[in-house]
Amino acid sequence: MRHSKQMIDSRTSLDTPEGVQLTFHLGGPALRMAAYVADFIIRLAVIVCLTLLLAVLGFTMGALGGTAIFGLVFIVVFLAEWFYGTVFEWLWSGRTPGKRMFGLRVIKIGGYPIGFYESVIRNFLRGADAPFVILYALGIVTMMCNKRFQRLGDFFAGTMVVVEERTKVPHKPRNLHMVPILERAECRRGYHVSERTLDVVTRLFERAGYLSGPRREAIATVLAEPIADRLGFDLQALPPEDRGSRFLIRVIKTFSPQDEDQGSGELTFLSDFGVSEDNLLAGARR
Amino acid sequence: MTREEFVRQRQEDWARFEALLSFAEDKRQTRFRIRGPISILLSLFSMFSATRSVPNWTGEDLSEFSSLFRAICYDLSLARSRDFGLGLNRYLNNLVARGHNAFYRGQPGSFGRMFRFFLEEFPWLLRQNIRYFWVALSLFVLPGLIAGLLLYLKPELGSRLFTEEMMQQFADMHSGETRKDHPSAYMTSMYIFNNVGIAFRCFASGALCGIGTVCTLVFNSLFIGGVTGYLVALGKGHPFFTFAISHGSFELTAIVVAGAAGLILGHAIVHPGSLTRAESVRVRGRVAVKLALGAGGMLAVAAFIEGFWSPSPIPGALKYFVGTILWIVVFCYLAFAGRRYDPTEFSQVEV
């Protein structure tokens, strides 16, 4: 229970030689199972295709030669069983086609790319993770027992499966030209919001994809009330179901410096906003 | 510095770093460290075996990458400490993670290293871990010896070990004439699929505290010993031995080696010694997997002998002679090959 003080999280962090802390999102059992099924289907398809090919080839070569050729099916099945994952993870830096499909990658627990032997160990030990006919029963139990979601093979190889994210440089919220600014007349007490406050507000919307609509609104209400109070804005004028979000987005529009030149970029969070654009504007115009 | 100024100032560097990264991740150079006529043949395989080396970079690229990487590490720390927002944090974190991955690569593999592995490292490594081999050997020999003796003395006990069908097969099988039911190539493929699979499973199940390996070894021992004793009792000893002696050299030894590899895994998890359990399985696992791969190679050799040589209609005396030589070859290979192997020669920073 060495890590009992740490919060339960699907992330893991490590220190690089450059002295900076790196955070990785771990691939959970569901995602990995999905990738496994995808790989399984690919393997099956390859085996079936090659078997048919060899059968056709075998027919053209007479009984004895045909059987000899057809024997290659065993080699194909053998390679598909033991070396499919091994070779792909080795040569594709920790990814099989299935893992690639689901954005997963195998890396060493130190964050380094895996080598040949790590790849062999974690793939060969599938036999230990999935003993008898129970589908990966032991592997899933092992994954639940450690903080890096490692199955037995990962444990022996010193590897973990992470979710790979490719994100873009985040910009200040854009495409807010449809959102009306807060008029001076609406703010009876003051007309200034500090940069720090704006940053907090912006960050709420950056998280929009991770929060459910009602949850976001609950947080927005907490943020909106003191800001509205300071500005002297009458929150009650907005419809109650999402007045916090509506108010805050107008605050961003009004007070944060806009990158007008980058207005062509896609709308980052309005669609995550849970309210349609018309709906939002209707509320804001009121 | 505000967040906006920060992004505006650094954005160019980030874009340049991303460009270098995609170059590193997509264009991997293939490289073999072997010369001579074989290299032409090997270059044919190159498309299947791109080694994961640092791409074909110039020194300038490399130093640019290196300094950009360090600058971006600093950016990440800065973004974290100034609280520049989740999105920026995540973006920089991913950049650093990808850079880390590209920058700290292991040594590329090569065919040269593969040859060195089978010629030197594998037998050397086995001798380093010979105690596991002896344990596996006794697990593989003793039960079989007992089963064989019992069945030799009392063949009627055969029904305890084999099904009716199997016993019928034994009665028909090695009855003097060689098997011609399938061509050799077919049987070789089948043996590779079956035997190498058994060896790998025997190794893998060692991760279950060694229990799986012990069970596999003992079960196979009982079966093989039983078959031998039973066939000898039936008076079919000569055809059986002429068939089995040649490939048995590689096959039986390799099974024991795979068993030793499995026992290493089991020992590492049960008794980590002075290391933590996680470190122990990592360090010993690497040794074990090398032995298992070596065993797989030996079994592939055995499969060819078993497919092509063993069933061929060659006089029994010659088969005994060749078989004996093969046993000596296996013994000498494991006992003497790679004596001058230097484990530090290919050593790389273990990360």
Coordinates of N, CA, C and O in Angstrom, one line a residue, chain B residues 31-174:
Chain B
R31 N 18.5 -0.3 -41.2 CA 20.0 -0.4 -41.2 C 20.4 -1.8 -40.8 O 19.9 -2.3 -39.8
F32 N 21.4 -2.4 -41.5 CA 21.9 -3.7 -41.1 C 23.4 -3.5 -40.9 O 24.1 -2.9 -41.7
R33 N 23.8 -4.2 -39.9 CA 25.3 -4.1 -39.7 C 25.9 -5.5 -40.1 O 26.4 -6.2 -39.3
I34 N 25.8 -5.7 -41.4 CA 26.4 -7.0 -41.8 C 26.9 -6.7 -43.3 O 26.2 -6.0 -44.1
R35 N 28.0 -7.3 -43.6 CA 28.6 -7.0 -44.9 C 28.7 -8.3 -45.7 O 28.4 -9.4 -45.1
G36 N 29.1 -8.2 -47.0 CA 29.2 -9.5 -47.7 C 28.0 -9.8 -48.6 O 27.1 -9.0 -48.6
P37 N 28.1 -10.9 -49.2 CA 27.0 -11.3 -50.2 C 25.6 -11.4 -49.6 O 24.6 -11.2 -50.2
I38 N 25.6 -11.8 -48.3 CA 24.3 -12.0 -47.6 C 23.5 -10.7 -47.6 O 22.3 -10.7 -47.5
S39 N 24.3 -9.6 -47.5 CA 23.6 -8.3 -47.3 C 22.6 -8.0 -48.4 O 21.6 -7.4 -48.2
I40 N 22.9 -8.5 -49.6 CA 21.9 -8.2 -50.7 C 20.6 -9.0 -50.4 O 19.5 -8.4 -50.5
L41 N 20.8 -10.2 -50.0 CA 19.6 -11.0 -49.6 C 18.8 -10.3 -48.5 O 17.6 -10.2 -48.5
L42 N 19.6 -9.9 -47.5 CA 19.0 -9.3 -46.3 C 18.2 -8.0 -46.6 O 17.2 -7.7 -46.1
S43 N 18.8 -7.3 -47.6 CA 18.1 -6.0 -48.0 C 16.7 -6.3 -48.5 O 15.8 -5.4 -48.4
L44 N 16.5 -7.5 -49.0 CA 15.1 -7.9 -49.4 C 14.2 -7.9 -48.2 O 13.0 -7.5 -48.4
F45 N 14.7 -8.3 -47.1 CA 13.9 -8.4 -45.9 C 13.7 -7.0 -45.3 O 12.9 -6.8 -44.3
S46 N 14.5 -6.0 -45.8 CA 14.5 -4.8 -45.0 C 13.2 -4.1 -44.9 O 12.9 -3.5 -43.9
M47 N 12.3 -4.3 -45.9 CA 11.0 -3.7 -45.7 C 10.2 -4.2 -44.6 O 9.3 -3.6 -44.1
F48 N 10.5 -5.5 -44.2 CA 9.7 -6.1 -43.1 C 10.4 -5.8 -41.7 O 9.8 -6.0 -40.7
S49 N 11.6 -5.3 -41.8 CA 12.3 -5.2 -40.5 C 12.9 -3.9 -40.3 O 14.1 -3.8 -40.0
A50 N 12.2 -2.8 -40.4 CA 12.7 -1.5 -40.2 C 13.1 -1.4 -38.7 O 12.3 -1.6 -37.8
T51 N 14.4 -1.2 -38.5 CA 14.8 -1.1 -37.1 C 14.5 0.3 -36.6 O 14.4 1.3 -37.3
R52 N 14.3 0.4 -35.3 CA 13.8 1.6 -34.7 C 14.9 2.5 -34.3 O 15.1 2.8 -33.1
S53 N 15.7 2.9 -35.2 CA 16.8 3.7 -34.9 C 16.4 5.2 -35.0 O 15.4 5.5 -35.6
V54 N 17.2 6.0 -34.4 CA 17.0 7.5 -34.6 C 17.1 7.7 -36.1 O 17.9 7.2 -36.8
P55 N 16.2 8.5 -36.7 CA 16.1 8.7 -38.1 C 17.4 9.3 -38.6 O 18.3 9.6 -37.9
N56 N 17.4 9.3 -39.9 CA 18.6 9.8 -40.6 C 18.8 11.3 -40.4 O 18.5 12.1 -41.3
W57 N 19.3 11.7 -39.3 CA 19.4 13.1 -39.0 C 20.8 13.6 -39.2 O 21.7 12.9 -39.0
T58 N 20.8 14.8 -39.5 CA 22.2 15.5 -39.5 C 22.5 15.9 -38.1 O 21.6 16.0 -37.2
G59 N 23.7 16.2 -37.9 CA 24.1 16.7 -36.5 C 23.4 17.9 -36.1 O 23.0 18.1 -35.0
E60 N 23.1 18.8 -37.1 CA 22.4 20.1 -36.8 C 21.0 19.8 -36.3 O 20.5 20.3 -35.3
D61 N 20.3 18.9 -37.1 CA 18.9 18.5 -36.7 C 18.9 18.0 -35.3 O 18.1 18.3 -34.5
L62 N 19.9 17.1 -35.0 CA 19.9 16.5 -33.7 C 20.1 17.5 -32.6 O 19.5 17.5 -31.5
S63 N 21.1 18.4 -32.8 CA 21.3 19.4 -31.7 C 20.1 20.4 -31.6 O 19.8 20.8 -30.5
E64 N 19.5 20.6 -32.8 CA 18.3 21.5 -32.7 C 17.2 20.8 -31.9 O 16.6 21.4 -31.0
F65 N 17.0 19.5 -32.2 CA 16.0 18.7 -31.5 C 16.3 18.7 -30.0 O 15.4 19.0 -29.2
S66 N 17.5 18.5 -29.7 CA 17.9 18.4 -28.3 C 17.6 19.7 -27.6 O 17.1 19.7 -26.5
S67 N 18.0 20.8 -28.2 CA 17.9 22.1 -27.4 C 16.4 22.5 -27.4 O 15.9 23.0 -26.4
L68 N 15.6 22.2 -28.5 CA 14.2 22.5 -28.5 C 13.5 21.7 -27.4 O 12.6 22.1 -26.7
F69 N 14.0 20.4 -27.3 CA 13.3 19.5 -26.3 C 13.5 20.0 -24.9 O 12.6 20.1 -24.1
R70 N 14.7 20.5 -24.6 CA 15.0 21.0 -23.3 C 14.2 22.3 -23.0 O 13.6 22.5 -21.9
A71 N 14.1 23.1 -24.1 CA 13.3 24.4 -23.9 C 11.9 24.1 -23.6 O 11.2 24.7 -22.8
I72 N 11.4 23.0 -24.3 CA 9.9 22.7 -24.2 C 9.7 22.1 -22.8 O 8.6 22.3 -22.2
C73 N 10.6 21.3 -22.3 CA 10.5 20.9 -20.9 C 10.4 22.0 -20.0 O 9.6 22.0 -19.0
Y74 N 11.2 23.1 -20.2 CA 11.1 24.2 -19.4 C 9.8 24.9 -19.5 O 9.2 25.3 -18.5
D75 N 9.3 25.0 -20.8 CA 8.0 25.6 -21.0 C 6.9 24.9 -20.2 O 6.0 25.5 -19.6
L76 N 7.0 23.6 -20.2 CA 6.0 22.8 -19.5 C 6.1 23.1 -18.0 O 5.0 23.4 -17.3
S77 N 7.3 23.2 -17.4 CA 7.4 23.5 -16.0 C 6.8 24.9 -15.7 O 6.0 25.1 -14.8
L78 N 7.1 25.8 -16.7 CA 6.6 27.2 -16.5 C 5.1 27.2 -16.6 O 4.4 27.8 -15.7
A79 N 4.5 26.5 -17.6 CA 3.1 26.5 -17.7 C 2.4 25.9 -16.5 O 1.3 26.4 -16.1
R80 N 3.1 24.9 -15.9 CA 2.5 24.3 -14.7 C 2.5 25.3 -13.5 O 1.6 25.5 -12.8
S81 N 3.7 25.9 -13.3 CA 3.9 26.7 -12.1 C 3.1 28.0 -12.2 O 2.6 28.5 -11.3
R82 N 2.9 28.5 -13.5 CA 2.1 29.8 -13.6 C 0.7 29.5 -13.8 O -0.1 30.4 -13.9
D83 N 0.3 28.2 -13.9 CA -1.1 27.8 -14.0 C -1.7 28.4 -15.3 O -2.7 29.1 -15.2
F84 N -1.1 28.1 -16.4 CA -1.5 28.7 -17.7 C -2.7 27.9 -18.3 O -3.0 28.1 -19.4
G85 N -3.3 27.1 -17.5 CA -4.5 26.4 -18.1 C -4.3 25.0 -18.5 O -3.2 24.6 -18.9
L86 N -5.4 24.3 -18.4 CA -5.4 22.8 -18.6 C -4.9 22.5 -20.1 O -4.1 21.6 -20.3
G87 N -5.5 23.2 -21.0 CA -5.3 22.9 -22.4 C -3.8 23.0 -22.8 O -3.2 22.2 -23.4
L88 N -3.2 24.1 -22.3 CA -1.8 24.4 -22.6 C -0.9 23.3 -21.9 O 0.0 22.8 -22.5
N89 N -1.3 23.1 -20.7 CA -0.5 22.0 -20.0 C -0.5 20.7 -20.7 O 0.5 20.1 -20.8
R90 N -1.7 20.3 -21.1 CA -1.9 19.0 -21.8 C -1.1 19.0 -23.1 O -0.4 18.1 -23.4
Y91 N -1.2 20.1 -23.8 CA -0.5 20.2 -25.1 C 1.0 20.0 -24.9 O 1.7 19.2 -25.6
L92 N 1.6 20.8 -24.0 CA 3.0 20.7 -23.7 C 3.4 19.4 -23.2 O 4.5 18.8 -23.5
N93 N 2.6 18.8 -22.3 CA 2.9 17.5 -21.7 C 3.0 16.5 -22.8 O 3.9 15.7 -22.9
N94 N 2.1 16.5 -23.8 CA 2.1 15.6 -24.9 C 3.4 15.8 -25.8 O 4.0 14.8 -26.2
L95 N 3.7 17.0 -26.0 CA 4.9 17.3 -26.8 C 6.2 16.7 -26.1 O 7.0 16.0 -26.7
V96 N 6.2 16.9 -24.8 CA 7.4 16.4 -24.0 C 7.4 14.9 -24.0 O 8.4 14.3 -24.2
A97 N 6.2 14.3 -23.9 CA 6.1 12.8 -23.9 C 6.6 12.3 -25.2 O 7.4 11.3 -25.2
R98 N 6.2 12.9 -26.3 CA 6.6 12.4 -27.6 C 8.1 12.6 -27.8 O 8.8 11.7 -28.4
G99 N 8.6 13.7 -27.3 CA 10.0 14.0 -27.5 C 10.8 13.0 -26.7 O 11.8 12.5 -27.2
H100 N 10.4 12.8 -25.5 CA 11.0 11.8 -24.6 C 11.1 10.5 -25.3 O 12.1 9.8 -25.2
N101 N 10.0 10.1 -25.9 CA 9.9 8.8 -26.6 C 10.9 8.7 -27.8 O 11.5 7.7 -28.0
A102 N 11.0 9.8 -28.5 CA 11.8 9.8 -29.7 C 13.3 9.9 -29.3 O 14.1 9.4 -30.0
F103 N 13.5 10.6 -28.2 CA 14.9 11.0 -27.9 C 15.7 9.8 -27.2 O 16.8 9.6 -27.5
Y104 N 15.0 9.2 -26.3 CA 15.6 8.1 -25.6 C 15.3 6.7 -26.2 O 14.5 6.0 -25.6
R105 N 15.8 6.5 -27.3 CA 15.5 5.2 -28.0 C 16.6 4.2 -27.6 O 17.7 4.5 -27.3
G106 N 16.2 2.9 -27.7 CA 17.2 1.8 -27.5 C 18.0 1.6 -28.7 O 17.8 2.3 -29.7
Q107 N 19.0 0.8 -28.6 CA 19.8 0.5 -29.8 C 18.9 -0.3 -30.8 O 18.1 -1.1 -30.4
P108 N 19.2 0.0 -32.1 CA 18.5 -0.8 -33.1 C 18.9 -2.2 -33.1 O 20.0 -2.6 -32.8
G109 N 18.0 -3.1 -33.5 CA 18.3 -4.5 -33.6 C 19.0 -4.7 -35.0 O 18.9 -3.8 -35.8
S110 N 19.6 -5.8 -35.2 CA 20.1 -6.1 -36.5 C 20.3 -7.6 -36.6 O 20.2 -8.3 -35.6
F111 N 20.5 -8.0 -37.9 CA 20.6 -9.5 -38.1 C 21.9 -10.0 -37.4 O 22.0 -11.1 -36.9
G112 N 22.9 -9.1 -37.4 CA 24.2 -9.4 -36.8 C 24.0 -9.8 -35.3 O 24.5 -10.8 -34.8
R113 N 23.2 -9.0 -34.7 CA 22.9 -9.3 -33.3 C 22.1 -10.6 -33.1 O 22.3 -11.3 -32.1
M114 N 21.2 -10.8 -34.1 CA 20.5 -12.1 -34.0 C 21.4 -13.3 -34.1 O 21.3 -14.2 -33.3
F115 N 22.3 -13.2 -35.0 CA 23.3 -14.3 -35.1 C 24.1 -14.5 -33.8 O 24.3 -15.6 -33.3
R116 N 24.6 -13.3 -33.3 CA 25.4 -13.3 -32.1 C 24.6 -13.9 -31.0 O 25.1 -14.6 -30.1
F117 N 23.2 -13.6 -31.0 CA 22.4 -14.2 -29.9 C 22.4 -15.7 -29.9 O 22.7 -16.3 -28.9
F118 N 22.2 -16.3 -31.0 CA 22.1 -17.7 -31.1 C 23.5 -18.4 -30.9 O 23.6 -19.5 -30.3
L119 N 24.5 -17.7 -31.5 CA 25.8 -18.4 -31.4 C 26.5 -18.2 -30.1 O 27.3 -19.0 -29.7
E120 N 26.3 -17.1 -29.4 CA 27.0 -16.8 -28.2 C 26.2 -16.5 -27.0 O 26.3 -17.2 -25.9
E121 N 25.3 -15.6 -27.1 CA 24.6 -15.1 -25.9 C 23.7 -16.1 -25.3 O 23.7 -16.3 -24.0
F122 N 22.9 -16.9 -26.1 CA 22.0 -17.8 -25.5 C 22.7 -18.9 -24.7 O 22.3 -19.1 -23.6
P123 N 23.7 -19.6 -25.3 CA 24.3 -20.7 -24.5 C 25.0 -20.1 -23.3 O 25.0 -20.7 -22.2
W124 N 25.6 -18.9 -23.5 CA 26.3 -18.3 -22.3 C 25.3 -18.0 -21.2 O 25.5 -18.3 -20.0
L125 N 24.1 -17.4 -21.6 CA 23.1 -17.1 -20.6 C 22.6 -18.3 -19.9 O 22.3 -18.3 -18.7
L126 N 22.4 -19.4 -20.7 CA 21.9 -20.6 -20.1 C 22.9 -21.1 -19.0 O 22.5 -21.6 -17.9
R127 N 24.2 -21.1 -19.3 CA 25.2 -21.5 -18.3 C 25.2 -20.6 -17.1 O 25.5 -21.0 -16.0
Q128 N 24.9 -19.3 -17.3 CA 24.8 -18.4 -16.2 C 23.7 -18.8 -15.2 O 23.7 -18.5 -14.0
N129 N 22.6 -19.4 -15.8 CA 21.4 -19.8 -15.0 C 21.3 -21.3 -15.0 O 20.2 -21.8 -15.0
I130 N 22.4 -22.0 -14.9 CA 22.4 -23.4 -15.0 C 21.6 -24.1 -13.9 O 21.0 -25.2 -14.1
R131 N 21.5 -23.5 -12.8 CA 20.7 -24.2 -11.7 C 19.3 -24.4 -12.0 O 18.7 -25.4 -11.7
Y132 N 18.7 -23.4 -12.7 CA 17.3 -23.5 -13.2 C 17.2 -24.7 -14.2 O 16.2 -25.4 -14.2
F133 N 18.3 -24.8 -15.0 CA 18.3 -25.9 -16.0 C 18.2 -27.2 -15.3 O 17.5 -28.1 -15.6
W134 N 19.1 -27.4 -14.2 CA 19.1 -28.7 -13.5 C 17.8 -29.0 -12.9 O 17.3 -30.1 -12.9
V135 N 17.1 -28.0 -12.3 CA 15.8 -28.2 -11.7 C 14.8 -28.6 -12.7 O 14.1 -29.6 -12.6
A136 N 14.8 -27.9 -13.8 CA 13.9 -28.2 -14.9 C 14.2 -29.6 -15.5 O 13.2 -30.4 -15.8
L137 N 15.5 -29.9 -15.6 CA 15.8 -31.2 -16.1 C 15.3 -32.4 -15.2 O 14.7 -33.3 -15.7
S138 N 15.5 -32.2 -13.9 CA 15.0 -33.2 -13.0 C 13.5 -33.4 -13.0 O 13.0 -34.4 -12.9
L139 N 12.8 -32.2 -13.2 CA 11.4 -32.3 -13.3 C 10.9 -32.9 -14.6 O 9.9 -33.5 -14.6
F140 N 11.8 -32.9 -15.6 CA 11.4 -33.4 -16.9 C 11.8 -34.9 -17.0 O 11.3 -35.6 -17.8
V141 N 12.8 -35.3 -16.2 CA 13.4 -36.6 -16.4 C 12.8 -37.6 -15.4 O 12.3 -38.7 -15.7
L142 N 12.7 -37.2 -14.1 CA 12.3 -38.1 -13.0 C 10.9 -38.7 -13.2 O 10.8 -39.9 -13.2
P143 N 9.9 -37.9 -13.4 CA 8.6 -38.5 -13.5 C 8.5 -39.4 -14.7 O 7.9 -40.4 -14.7
G144 N 9.2 -39.0 -15.8 CA 9.1 -39.8 -17.0 C 9.8 -41.1 -16.8 O 9.4 -42.1 -17.3
L145 N 10.9 -41.1 -16.1 CA 11.7 -42.3 -15.8 C 10.8 -43.3 -15.1 O 10.7 -44.5 -15.4
I146 N 10.1 -42.7 -14.1 CA 9.2 -43.6 -13.2 C 8.1 -44.2 -14.1 O 7.8 -45.4 -14.1
A147 N 7.4 -43.2 -14.9 CA 6.3 -43.7 -15.7 C 6.8 -44.7 -16.7 O 6.1 -45.7 -17.0
G148 N 8.0 -44.4 -17.3 CA 8.5 -45.3 -18.3 C 8.8 -46.7 -17.8 O 8.4 -47.7 -18.3
L149 N 9.5 -46.7 -16.6 CA 9.8 -48.0 -16.0 C 8.5 -48.8 -15.6 O 8.4 -50.0 -15.9
L150 N 7.6 -48.1 -15.0 CA 6.3 -48.7 -14.7 C 5.6 -49.4 -15.9 O 5.2 -50.5 -15.8
L151 N 5.5 -48.6 -16.9 CA 4.8 -49.1 -18.1 C 5.6 -50.2 -18.8 O 5.0 -51.1 -19.4
Y152 N 6.9 -50.1 -18.7 CA 7.8 -51.2 -19.3 C 7.5 -52.5 -18.6 O 7.4 -53.5 -19.2
L153 N 7.5 -52.4 -17.2 CA 7.3 -53.6 -16.4 C 5.8 -54.1 -16.5 O 5.5 -55.3 -16.5
K154 N 4.9 -53.1 -16.5 CA 3.5 -53.5 -16.5 C 2.7 -52.7 -17.6 O 2.1 -51.7 -17.3
P155 N 2.8 -53.2 -18.8 CA 2.2 -52.5 -19.9 C 0.7 -52.4 -19.8 O 0.1 -51.5 -20.4
E156 N 0.1 -53.2 -19.0 CA -1.4 -53.2 -18.8 C -1.8 -51.9 -18.1 O -3.0 -51.5 -18.2
L157 N -0.8 -51.2 -17.5 CA -1.1 -49.9 -16.8 C -1.3 -48.8 -17.9 O -1.7 -47.7 -17.5
G158 N -1.0 -49.1 -19.1 CA -1.1 -48.1 -20.2 C -2.4 -47.4 -20.2 O -2.5 -46.2 -20.5
S159 N -3.5 -48.1 -19.9 CA -4.8 -47.5 -20.0 C -5.0 -46.4 -18.9 O -5.9 -45.6 -19.0
R160 N -4.1 -46.4 -17.9 CA -4.2 -45.3 -16.9 C -3.7 -44.0 -17.5 O -4.1 -42.9 -17.0
L161 N -2.8 -44.1 -18.5 CA -2.1 -42.9 -19.0 C -2.7 -42.5 -20.3 O -2.8 -41.3 -20.6
F162 N -3.1 -43.5 -21.1 CA -3.5 -43.2 -22.5 C -4.9 -43.6 -22.7 O -5.4 -44.5 -22.0
T163 N -5.6 -42.9 -23.7 CA -6.9 -43.4 -24.1 C -6.8 -44.6 -25.0 O -5.7 -44.9 -25.5
E164 N -7.9 -45.2 -25.2 CA -8.0 -46.4 -26.1 C -7.4 -46.1 -27.5 O -6.6 -46.8 -28.1
E165 N -7.9 -44.9 -28.0 CA -7.5 -44.5 -29.3 C -6.0 -44.3 -29.4 O -5.3 -44.8 -30.4
M166 N -5.4 -43.7 -28.4 CA -3.9 -43.5 -28.4 C -3.2 -44.8 -28.5 O -2.3 -45.0 -29.2
M167 N -3.7 -45.8 -27.6 CA -3.0 -47.1 -27.5 C -3.1 -47.8 -28.9 O -2.1 -48.4 -29.3
Q168 N -4.3 -47.6 -29.6 CA -4.4 -48.2 -30.9 C -3.4 -47.6 -31.8 O -2.8 -48.3 -32.6
Q169 N -3.3 -46.3 -31.7 CA -2.3 -45.6 -32.6 C -0.9 -46.1 -32.3 O -0.2 -46.3 -33.3
F170 N -0.6 -46.2 -31.1 CA 0.8 -46.7 -30.8 C 1.0 -48.1 -31.4 O 2.1 -48.3 -31.9
A171 N 0.0 -48.9 -31.3 CA 0.2 -50.3 -31.8 C 0.4 -50.2 -33.3 O 1.2 -51.0 -33.9
D172 N -0.3 -49.2 -34.0 CA -0.1 -49.1 -35.5 C 1.1 -48.3 -35.9 O 1.7 -48.6 -36.9
M173 N 1.4 -47.3 -35.1 CA 2.3 -46.3 -35.5 C 3.7 -46.9 -35.8 O 3.8 -47.7 -36.7
H174 N 4.7 -46.6 -35.1 CA 6.0 -46.9 -35.5 C 6.3 -48.4 -35.7 O 7.1 -49.0 -35.1

